[in-house]
C-alpha cells in the first residue's frame, strides 16, 4: 500500500503538521527534525501528491505560469504582459517552461505547489491530462491560455485560431496564389489554424494539397528546414503560411539561403504579430493576436476566482486580425523554357 503523510509522521515520531512544514519549507523546524522526516520519507518511498494540498492555505499573492517555450517570442511577450498585470494587482508570477514534456509538467506543478502559489495559468499543452484533472477535482484556481480543452470545464482565454488560419489562407488566395503550403506544430492551436486554412481553400474552390501540410516544432532552424524541403520540390509552393512568427522568420532565412526572394519569388504569412514581425527585412505579414488584452484578461479572471473562492468558467475568444506588411505580394505566373506556367 502506498505510504501516506500519516505513515511518515508516525514513523518519524512527529506530527502531521511537522511533516507538512518540511514538505512545504514553512515554519521553524530544527535541522535534525527536518533531516529525520526527509529520511523517513525516503525509506517509505513517500512522494507528496502533486496537488494534495490543492494549493490551499494562506495566500502568497503569487501566480504560477506554465508555458511550453519561453524562447518563443509569443510566450515571452505574453509572460511579460501577465507579470505586469499581476504586479498591478499586487501579485507576483513564477514562470516555468515545460518544453511540452510530461516529466517537466509534473515537476513544475510540484514546484509550484511547494511555493504555495494561489493559482495557475497554463499555456502549455500538457501531455499528462491527469494532472489537470486532479487540479480541477481539488478546486485549484486554474485558467488555460491559448489552449482550450472543453473536458476540463475551466476558464480559457485564447484567440480564434480557426479564423486566423482562414484569414491567412484567404489573403494568399486573393493574391492569386494556388500552390500554398502550411507549416504548423502538433498542438491544438496549430491544428485549428490548419482547419481554417483548409476551409479557405474549399470556400474559394481551390484544391488543397495534403503534401503541402508540414508539421514541426517552433524554431528558426525548423522553419528554415521545412521551407528548404518545400522549395526543392519539383513544383514548389509560391506561398507559405507559417503557424507562428518564429517558424515564419526561419522560413524567410531558409528561402534566402536558397536564393529565393521574399516576396517576389515566395510570399510568407506568419501568426502572432510578435516583435519579430517588425524586425525582418521585409517586415512580416502576419495574423495578429491581441497579446496584451489576452494577458490582462486571464490574470483578472484568475484573481477574481482566487479572491471569491468560487470556480469561474468563462470561455474568452479574442478575434485575430491580418496585418499586411512586406512579405506577401500578388502571384506572378512564370513561364519556363518549355512554355509552361509555374504551378
PDB file of N, CA and C in Angstrom, residues 220-309:
ATOM      1  N   UNK A 220      13.595  28.775 -35.357  1.00  0.00           N
ATOM      2  CA  UNK A 220      14.096  29.333 -36.613  1.00  0.00           C
ATOM      3  C   UNK A 220      14.678  28.219 -37.480  1.00  0.00           C
ATOM      4  N   UNK A 221      15.403  27.314 -36.845  1.00  0.00           N
ATOM      5  CA  UNK A 221      16.044  26.225 -37.587  1.00  0.00           C
ATOM      6  C   UNK A 221      15.016  25.346 -38.288  1.00  0.00           C
ATOM      7  N   UNK A 222      13.939  24.998 -37.584  1.00  0.00           N
ATOM      8  CA  UNK A 222      12.919  24.136 -38.180  1.00  0.00           C
ATOM      9  C   UNK A 222      12.143  24.849 -39.277  1.00  0.00           C
ATOM     10  N   UNK A 223      11.949  26.160 -39.112  1.00  0.00           N
ATOM     11  CA  UNK A 223      11.293  26.921 -40.175  1.00  0.00           C
ATOM     12  C   UNK A 223      12.129  26.903 -41.445  1.00  0.00           C
ATOM     13  N   UNK A 224      13.441  27.083 -41.294  1.00  0.00           N
ATOM     14  CA  UNK A 224      14.342  27.073 -42.453  1.00  0.00           C
ATOM     15  C   UNK A 224      14.384  25.687 -43.092  1.00  0.00           C
ATOM     16  N   UNK A 225      14.425  24.656 -42.243  1.00  0.00           N
ATOM     17  CA  UNK A 225      14.484  23.281 -42.752  1.00  0.00           C
ATOM     18  C   UNK A 225      13.242  22.935 -43.561  1.00  0.00           C
ATOM     19  N   UNK A 226      12.074  23.298 -43.056  1.00  0.00           N
ATOM     20  CA  UNK A 226      10.817  22.985 -43.740  1.00  0.00           C
ATOM     21  C   UNK A 226      10.701  23.719 -45.073  1.00  0.00           C
ATOM     22  N   UNK A 227      11.095  24.994 -45.082  1.00  0.00           N
ATOM     23  CA  UNK A 227      10.956  25.755 -46.323  1.00  0.00           C
ATOM     24  C   UNK A 227      11.919  25.223 -47.390  1.00  0.00           C
ATOM     25  N   UNK A 228      13.071  24.772 -46.984  1.00  0.00           N
ATOM     26  CA  UNK A 228      14.015  24.202 -47.953  1.00  0.00           C
ATOM     27  C   UNK A 228      13.458  22.922 -48.559  1.00  0.00           C
ATOM     28  N   UNK A 229      12.799  22.119 -47.708  1.00  0.00           N
ATOM     29  CA  UNK A 229      12.167  20.899 -48.222  1.00  0.00           C
ATOM     30  C   UNK A 229      11.093  21.241 -49.251  1.00  0.00           C
ATOM     31  N   UNK A 230      10.306  22.251 -48.956  1.00  0.00           N
ATOM     32  CA  UNK A 230       9.221  22.643 -49.867  1.00  0.00           C
ATOM     33  C   UNK A 230       9.740  23.235 -51.168  1.00  0.00           C
ATOM     34  N   UNK A 231      10.746  24.078 -51.063  1.00  0.00           N
ATOM     35  CA  UNK A 231      11.216  24.806 -52.249  1.00  0.00           C
ATOM     36  C   UNK A 231      12.061  23.964 -53.186  1.00  0.00           C
ATOM     37  N   UNK A 232      12.516  22.827 -52.718  1.00  0.00           N
ATOM     38  CA  UNK A 232      13.316  21.966 -53.584  1.00  0.00           C
ATOM     39  C   UNK A 232      12.499  20.857 -54.240  1.00  0.00           C
ATOM     40  N   UNK A 233      11.179  20.960 -54.118  1.00  0.00           N
ATOM     41  CA  UNK A 233      10.291  20.028 -54.808  1.00  0.00           C
ATOM     42  C   UNK A 233      10.202  20.383 -56.295  1.00  0.00           C
ATOM     43  N   UNK A 234       9.680  19.426 -57.057  1.00  0.00           N
ATOM     44  CA  UNK A 234       9.527  19.669 -58.499  1.00  0.00           C
ATOM     45  C   UNK A 234       8.573  20.828 -58.763  1.00  0.00           C
ATOM     46  N   UNK A 235       7.514  20.901 -57.963  1.00  0.00           N
ATOM     47  CA  UNK A 235       6.555  22.011 -58.085  1.00  0.00           C
ATOM     48  C   UNK A 235       6.470  22.719 -56.732  1.00  0.00           C
ATOM     49  N   UNK A 236       7.408  23.602 -56.444  1.00  0.00           N
ATOM     50  CA  UNK A 236       7.446  24.278 -55.134  1.00  0.00           C
ATOM     51  C   UNK A 236       6.287  25.250 -54.963  1.00  0.00           C
ATOM     52  N   UNK A 237       5.856  25.471 -53.731  1.00  0.00           N
ATOM     53  CA  UNK A 237       4.776  26.440 -53.485  1.00  0.00           C
ATOM     54  C   UNK A 237       5.229  27.858 -53.789  1.00  0.00           C
ATOM     55  N   UNK A 238       4.261  28.689 -54.101  1.00  0.00           N
ATOM     56  CA  UNK A 238       4.553  30.112 -54.330  1.00  0.00           C
ATOM     57  C   UNK A 238       4.257  30.933 -53.082  1.00  0.00           C
ATOM     58  N   UNK A 239       3.650  30.303 -52.093  1.00  0.00           N
ATOM     59  CA  UNK A 239       3.325  30.999 -50.843  1.00  0.00           C
ATOM     60  C   UNK A 239       3.318  30.002 -49.694  1.00  0.00           C
ATOM     61  N   UNK A 240       3.629  30.498 -48.496  1.00  0.00           N
ATOM     62  CA  UNK A 240       3.661  29.660 -47.294  1.00  0.00           C
ATOM     63  C   UNK A 240       2.980  30.387 -46.132  1.00  0.00           C
ATOM     64  N   UNK A 241       2.137  29.661 -45.425  1.00  0.00           N
ATOM     65  CA  UNK A 241       1.554  30.157 -44.185  1.00  0.00           C
ATOM     66  C   UNK A 241       2.217  29.406 -43.046  1.00  0.00           C
ATOM     67  N   UNK A 242       2.976  30.114 -42.222  1.00  0.00           N
ATOM     68  CA  UNK A 242       3.618  29.523 -41.051  1.00  0.00           C
ATOM     69  C   UNK A 242       2.746  29.798 -39.832  1.00  0.00           C
ATOM     70  N   UNK A 243       2.505  28.774 -39.011  1.00  0.00           N
ATOM     71  CA  UNK A 243       1.554  28.901 -37.908  1.00  0.00           C
ATOM     72  C   UNK A 243       2.061  29.698 -36.717  1.00  0.00           C
ATOM     73  N   UNK A 244       3.287  30.218 -36.769  1.00  0.00           N
ATOM     74  CA  UNK A 244       3.720  31.221 -35.808  1.00  0.00           C
ATOM     75  C   UNK A 244       4.871  32.019 -36.406  1.00  0.00           C
ATOM     76  N   UNK A 245       5.146  33.164 -35.830  1.00  0.00           N
ATOM     77  CA  UNK A 245       6.161  34.067 -36.385  1.00  0.00           C
ATOM     78  C   UNK A 245       7.559  33.462 -36.361  1.00  0.00           C
ATOM     79  N   UNK A 246       7.857  32.643 -35.358  1.00  0.00           N
ATOM     80  CA  UNK A 246       9.186  32.059 -35.244  1.00  0.00           C
ATOM     81  C   UNK A 246       9.477  31.162 -36.451  1.00  0.00           C
ATOM     82  N   UNK A 247       8.520  30.326 -36.810  1.00  0.00           N
ATOM     83  CA  UNK A 247       8.674  29.467 -37.983  1.00  0.00           C
ATOM     84  C   UNK A 247       8.740  30.312 -39.249  1.00  0.00           C
ATOM     85  N   UNK A 248       7.916  31.366 -39.311  1.00  0.00           N
ATOM     86  CA  UNK A 248       7.888  32.233 -40.490  1.00  0.00           C
ATOM     87  C   UNK A 248       9.236  32.909 -40.730  1.00  0.00           C
ATOM     88  N   UNK A 249       9.856  33.418 -39.661  1.00  0.00           N
ATOM     89  CA  UNK A 249      11.153  34.071 -39.803  1.00  0.00           C
ATOM     90  C   UNK A 249      12.205  33.059 -40.245  1.00  0.00           C
ATOM     91  N   UNK A 250      12.134  31.850 -39.693  1.00  0.00           N
ATOM     92  CA  UNK A 250      13.040  30.795 -40.134  1.00  0.00           C
ATOM     93  C   UNK A 250      12.843  30.479 -41.603  1.00  0.00           C
ATOM     94  N   UNK A 251      11.583  30.505 -42.049  1.00  0.00           N
ATOM     95  CA  UNK A 251      11.292  30.235 -43.459  1.00  0.00           C
ATOM     96  C   UNK A 251      11.890  31.312 -44.361  1.00  0.00           C
ATOM     97  N   UNK A 252      11.821  32.557 -43.937  1.00  0.00           N
ATOM     98  CA  UNK A 252      12.423  33.651 -44.715  1.00  0.00           C
ATOM     99  C   UNK A 252      13.928  33.442 -44.837  1.00  0.00           C
ATOM    100  N   UNK A 253      14.559  33.058 -43.719  1.00  0.00           N
ATOM    101  CA  UNK A 253      16.000  32.832 -43.730  1.00  0.00           C
ATOM    102  C   UNK A 253      16.367  31.651 -44.629  1.00  0.00           C
ATOM    103  N   UNK A 254      15.576  30.574 -44.541  1.00  0.00           N
ATOM    104  CA  UNK A 254      15.825  29.401 -45.371  1.00  0.00           C
ATOM    105  C   UNK A 254      15.682  29.706 -46.851  1.00  0.00           C
ATOM    106  N   UNK A 255      14.663  30.491 -47.203  1.00  0.00           N
ATOM    107  CA  UNK A 255      14.452  30.866 -48.601  1.00  0.00           C
ATOM    108  C   UNK A 255      15.621  31.707 -49.101  1.00  0.00           C
ATOM    109  N   UNK A 256      16.071  32.613 -48.264  1.00  0.00           N
ATOM    110  CA  UNK A 256      17.194  33.479 -48.645  1.00  0.00           C
ATOM    111  C   UNK A 256      18.455  32.656 -48.932  1.00  0.00           C
ATOM    112  N   UNK A 257      18.679  31.618 -48.128  1.00  0.00           N
ATOM    113  CA  UNK A 257      19.852  30.761 -48.320  1.00  0.00           C
ATOM    114  C   UNK A 257      19.800  30.007 -49.646  1.00  0.00           C
ATOM    115  N   UNK A 258      18.591  29.798 -50.161  1.00  0.00           N
ATOM    116  CA  UNK A 258      18.431  29.127 -51.457  1.00  0.00           C
ATOM    117  C   UNK A 258      18.381  30.115 -52.617  1.00  0.00           C
ATOM    118  N   UNK A 259      18.533  31.395 -52.315  1.00  0.00           N
ATOM    119  CA  UNK A 259      18.481  32.410 -53.359  1.00  0.00           C
ATOM    120  C   UNK A 259      17.071  32.772 -53.776  1.00  0.00           C
ATOM    121  N   UNK A 260      16.084  32.408 -52.960  1.00  0.00           N
ATOM    122  CA  UNK A 260      14.678  32.721 -53.241  1.00  0.00           C
ATOM    123  C   UNK A 260      14.331  34.042 -52.565  1.00  0.00           C
ATOM    124  N   UNK A 261      13.803  34.979 -53.341  1.00  0.00           N
ATOM    125  CA  UNK A 261      13.489  36.295 -52.807  1.00  0.00           C
ATOM    126  C   UNK A 261      12.063  36.351 -52.264  1.00  0.00           C
ATOM    127  N   UNK A 262      11.930  36.989 -51.097  1.00  0.00           N
ATOM    128  CA  UNK A 262      10.625  37.210 -50.466  1.00  0.00           C
ATOM    129  C   UNK A 262      10.317  38.698 -50.535  1.00  0.00           C
ATOM    130  N   UNK A 263       9.183  39.114 -51.156  1.00  0.00           N
ATOM    131  CA  UNK A 263       8.051  38.282 -51.579  1.00  0.00           C
ATOM    132  C   UNK A 263       7.991  38.011 -53.090  1.00  0.00           C
ATOM    133  N   UNK A 264       8.945  38.521 -53.885  1.00  0.00           N
ATOM    134  CA  UNK A 264       8.820  38.400 -55.340  1.00  0.00           C
ATOM    135  C   UNK A 264       8.785  36.957 -55.820  1.00  0.00           C
ATOM    136  N   UNK A 265       9.560  36.057 -55.154  1.00  0.00           N
ATOM    137  CA  UNK A 265       9.552  34.641 -55.528  1.00  0.00           C
ATOM    138  C   UNK A 265       8.669  33.806 -54.609  1.00  0.00           C
ATOM    139  N   UNK A 266       8.498  34.252 -53.383  1.00  0.00           N
ATOM    140  CA  UNK A 266       7.757  33.475 -52.385  1.00  0.00           C
ATOM    141  C   UNK A 266       7.102  34.414 -51.383  1.00  0.00           C
ATOM    142  N   UNK A 267       5.789  34.271 -51.217  1.00  0.00           N
ATOM    143  CA  UNK A 267       5.068  35.048 -50.202  1.00  0.00           C
ATOM    144  C   UNK A 267       4.975  34.235 -48.914  1.00  0.00           C
ATOM    145  N   UNK A 268       5.102  34.922 -47.774  1.00  0.00           N
ATOM    146  CA  UNK A 268       5.060  34.241 -46.478  1.00  0.00           C
ATOM    147  C   UNK A 268       4.177  35.012 -45.502  1.00  0.00           C
ATOM    148  N   UNK A 269       3.309  34.267 -44.797  1.00  0.00           N
ATOM    149  CA  UNK A 269       2.454  34.830 -43.746  1.00  0.00           C
ATOM    150  C   UNK A 269       2.771  34.119 -42.441  1.00  0.00           C
ATOM    151  N   UNK A 270       2.905  34.869 -41.366  1.00  0.00           N
ATOM    152  CA  UNK A 270       3.137  34.294 -40.049  1.00  0.00           C
ATOM    153  C   UNK A 270       1.885  34.344 -39.198  1.00  0.00           C
ATOM    154  N   UNK A 271       2.059  34.116 -37.894  1.00  0.00           N
ATOM    155  CA  UNK A 271       0.927  34.160 -36.958  1.00  0.00           C
ATOM    156  C   UNK A 271       1.463  34.552 -35.587  1.00  0.00           C
ATOM    157  N   UNK A 272       0.913  35.581 -34.990  1.00  0.00           N
ATOM    158  CA  UNK A 272       1.190  36.061 -33.632  1.00  0.00           C
ATOM    159  C   UNK A 272       1.368  37.580 -33.607  1.00  0.00           C
ATOM    160  N   UNK A 273       2.124  38.126 -34.589  1.00  0.00           N
ATOM    161  CA  UNK A 273       2.479  39.555 -34.616  1.00  0.00           C
ATOM    162  C   UNK A 273       3.319  39.923 -33.402  1.00  0.00           C
ATOM    163  N   UNK A 274       4.386  39.159 -33.184  1.00  0.00           N
ATOM    164  CA  UNK A 274       5.341  39.463 -32.123  1.00  0.00           C
ATOM    165  C   UNK A 274       6.319  40.529 -32.616  1.00  0.00           C
ATOM    166  N   UNK A 275       7.230  40.930 -31.748  1.00  0.00           N
ATOM    167  CA  UNK A 275       8.228  41.931 -32.112  1.00  0.00           C
ATOM    168  C   UNK A 275       9.064  41.474 -33.296  1.00  0.00           C
ATOM    169  N   UNK A 276       9.228  40.163 -33.466  1.00  0.00           N
ATOM    170  CA  UNK A 276       9.992  39.630 -34.588  1.00  0.00           C
ATOM    171  C   UNK A 276       9.418  40.063 -35.928  1.00  0.00           C
ATOM    172  N   UNK A 277       8.104  40.205 -35.987  1.00  0.00           N
ATOM    173  CA  UNK A 277       7.443  40.509 -37.256  1.00  0.00           C
ATOM    174  C   UNK A 277       7.876  41.847 -37.840  1.00  0.00           C
ATOM    175  N   UNK A 278       8.310  42.759 -36.989  1.00  0.00           N
ATOM    176  CA  UNK A 278       8.704  44.091 -37.473  1.00  0.00           C
ATOM    177  C   UNK A 278      10.215  44.233 -37.639  1.00  0.00           C
ATOM    178  N   UNK A 279      10.965  43.193 -37.295  1.00  0.00           N
ATOM    179  CA  UNK A 279      12.425  43.295 -37.369  1.00  0.00           C
ATOM    180  C   UNK A 279      13.004  42.648 -38.621  1.00  0.00           C
ATOM    181  N   UNK A 280      12.177  41.928 -39.366  1.00  0.00           N
ATOM    182  CA  UNK A 280      12.677  41.282 -40.582  1.00  0.00           C
ATOM    183  C   UNK A 280      12.707  42.272 -41.739  1.00  0.00           C
ATOM    184  N   UNK A 281      13.466  41.920 -42.746  1.00  0.00           N
ATOM    185  CA  UNK A 281      13.502  42.718 -43.982  1.00  0.00           C
ATOM    186  C   UNK A 281      13.199  41.774 -45.148  1.00  0.00           C
ATOM    187  N   UNK A 282      11.994  41.945 -45.762  1.00  0.00           N
ATOM    188  CA  UNK A 282      10.942  42.914 -45.418  1.00  0.00           C
ATOM    189  C   UNK A 282      10.186  42.493 -44.144  1.00  0.00           C
ATOM    190  N   UNK A 283       9.416  43.440 -43.588  1.00  0.00           N
ATOM    191  CA  UNK A 283       8.620  43.151 -42.399  1.00  0.00           C
ATOM    192  C   UNK A 283       7.571  42.089 -42.720  1.00  0.00           C
ATOM    193  N   UNK A 284       7.241  41.279 -41.714  1.00  0.00           N
ATOM    194  CA  UNK A 284       6.409  40.097 -41.910  1.00  0.00           C
ATOM    195  C   UNK A 284       4.904  40.397 -41.926  1.00  0.00           C
ATOM    196  N   UNK A 285       4.243  39.918 -42.960  1.00  0.00           N
ATOM    197  CA  UNK A 285       2.782  39.881 -42.970  1.00  0.00           C
ATOM    198  C   UNK A 285       2.367  38.767 -42.014  1.00  0.00           C
ATOM    199  N   UNK A 286       1.458  39.062 -41.106  1.00  0.00           N
ATOM    200  CA  UNK A 286       1.142  38.065 -40.075  1.00  0.00           C
ATOM    201  C   UNK A 286      -0.275  38.236 -39.546  1.00  0.00           C
ATOM    202  N   UNK A 287      -0.743  37.218 -38.862  1.00  0.00           N
ATOM    203  CA  UNK A 287      -2.029  37.266 -38.173  1.00  0.00           C
ATOM    204  C   UNK A 287      -1.753  37.705 -36.735  1.00  0.00           C
ATOM    205  N   UNK A 288      -2.374  38.780 -36.328  1.00  0.00           N
ATOM    206  CA  UNK A 288      -2.091  39.361 -35.018  1.00  0.00           C
ATOM    207  C   UNK A 288      -2.991  38.787 -33.926  1.00  0.00           C
ATOM    208  N   UNK A 289      -2.355  38.408 -32.815  1.00  0.00           N
ATOM    209  CA  UNK A 289      -3.086  38.067 -31.603  1.00  0.00           C
ATOM    210  C   UNK A 289      -3.014  39.264 -30.657  1.00  0.00           C
ATOM    211  N   UNK A 290      -4.122  39.618 -29.991  1.00  0.00           N
ATOM    212  CA  UNK A 290      -4.099  40.736 -29.033  1.00  0.00           C
ATOM    213  C   UNK A 290      -3.436  40.304 -27.725  1.00  0.00           C
ATOM    214  N   UNK A 291      -2.115  40.205 -27.738  1.00  0.00           N
ATOM    215  CA  UNK A 291      -1.373  39.639 -26.617  1.00  0.00           C
ATOM    216  C   UNK A 291      -1.638  40.369 -25.305  1.00  0.00           C
ATOM    217  N   UNK A 292      -1.600  41.687 -25.327  1.00  0.00           N
ATOM    218  CA  UNK A 292      -1.797  42.443 -24.087  1.00  0.00           C
ATOM    219  C   UNK A 292      -3.191  42.236 -23.507  1.00  0.00           C
ATOM    220  N   UNK A 293      -4.205  42.276 -24.366  1.00  0.00           N
ATOM    221  CA  UNK A 293      -5.575  42.099 -23.889  1.00  0.00           C
ATOM    222  C   UNK A 293      -5.776  40.692 -23.310  1.00  0.00           C
ATOM    223  N   UNK A 294      -5.203  39.701 -23.975  1.00  0.00           N
ATOM    224  CA  UNK A 294      -5.332  38.317 -23.512  1.00  0.00           C
ATOM    225  C   UNK A 294      -4.642  38.131 -22.164  1.00  0.00           C
ATOM    226  N   UNK A 295      -3.437  38.685 -22.030  1.00  0.00           N
ATOM    227  CA  UNK A 295      -2.699  38.552 -20.778  1.00  0.00           C
ATOM    228  C   UNK A 295      -3.400  39.205 -19.607  1.00  0.00           C
ATOM    229  N   UNK A 296      -3.906  40.421 -19.827  1.00  0.00           N
ATOM    230  CA  UNK A 296      -4.615  41.125 -18.754  1.00  0.00           C
ATOM    231  C   UNK A 296      -5.894  40.397 -18.357  1.00  0.00           C
ATOM    232  N   UNK A 297      -6.594  39.896 -19.358  1.00  0.00           N
ATOM    233  CA  UNK A 297      -7.868  39.226 -19.090  1.00  0.00           C
ATOM    234  C   UNK A 297      -7.683  37.978 -18.239  1.00  0.00           C
ATOM    235  N   UNK A 298      -6.696  37.154 -18.582  1.00  0.00           N
ATOM    236  CA  UNK A 298      -6.549  35.894 -17.854  1.00  0.00           C
ATOM    237  C   UNK A 298      -6.109  36.135 -16.413  1.00  0.00           C
ATOM    238  N   UNK A 299      -5.293  37.164 -16.189  1.00  0.00           N
ATOM    239  CA  UNK A 299      -4.892  37.492 -14.818  1.00  0.00           C
ATOM    240  C   UNK A 299      -6.098  37.966 -14.014  1.00  0.00           C
ATOM    241  N   UNK A 300      -6.907  38.836 -14.596  1.00  0.00           N
ATOM    242  CA  UNK A 300      -8.068  39.376 -13.890  1.00  0.00           C
ATOM    243  C   UNK A 300      -9.071  38.289 -13.522  1.00  0.00           C
ATOM    244  N   UNK A 301      -9.337  37.380 -14.457  1.00  0.00           N
ATOM    245  CA  UNK A 301     -10.300  36.308 -14.191  1.00  0.00           C
ATOM    246  C   UNK A 301      -9.785  35.375 -13.102  1.00  0.00           C
ATOM    247  N   UNK A 302      -8.501  35.032 -13.166  1.00  0.00           N
ATOM    248  CA  UNK A 302      -7.939  34.114 -12.182  1.00  0.00           C
ATOM    249  C   UNK A 302      -7.909  34.736 -10.785  1.00  0.00           C
ATOM    250  N   UNK A 303      -7.542  35.999 -10.689  1.00  0.00           N
ATOM    251  CA  UNK A 303      -7.514  36.667  -9.388  1.00  0.00           C
ATOM    252  C   UNK A 303      -8.925  36.765  -8.803  1.00  0.00           C
ATOM    253  N   UNK A 304      -9.905  37.006  -9.654  1.00  0.00           N
ATOM    254  CA  UNK A 304     -11.294  37.050  -9.184  1.00  0.00           C
ATOM    255  C   UNK A 304     -11.693  35.703  -8.584  1.00  0.00           C
ATOM    256  N   UNK A 305     -11.281  34.613  -9.244  1.00  0.00           N
ATOM    257  CA  UNK A 305     -11.603  33.282  -8.724  1.00  0.00           C
ATOM    258  C   UNK A 305     -10.908  33.039  -7.392  1.00  0.00           C
ATOM    259  N   UNK A 306      -9.664  33.468  -7.273  1.00  0.00           N
ATOM    260  CA  UNK A 306      -8.899  33.287  -6.036  1.00  0.00           C
ATOM    261  C   UNK A 306      -9.545  34.054  -4.881  1.00  0.00           C
ATOM    262  N   UNK A 307      -9.901  35.291  -5.138  1.00  0.00           N
ATOM    263  CA  UNK A 307     -10.460  36.143  -4.076  1.00  0.00           C
ATOM    264  C   UNK A 307     -11.859  35.699  -3.661  1.00  0.00           C
ATOM    265  N   UNK A 308     -12.660  35.301  -4.628  1.00  0.00           N
ATOM    266  CA  UNK A 308     -14.043  34.927  -4.312  1.00  0.00           C
ATOM    267  C   UNK A 308     -14.177  33.468  -3.893  1.00  0.00           C
ATOM    268  N   UNK A 309     -13.094  32.684  -4.110  1.00  0.00           N
ATOM    269  CA  UNK A 309     -13.092  31.259  -3.773  1.00  0.00           C
ATOM    270  C   UNK A 309     -14.243  30.513  -4.427  1.00  0.00           C
TER     271      UNK A 309
END
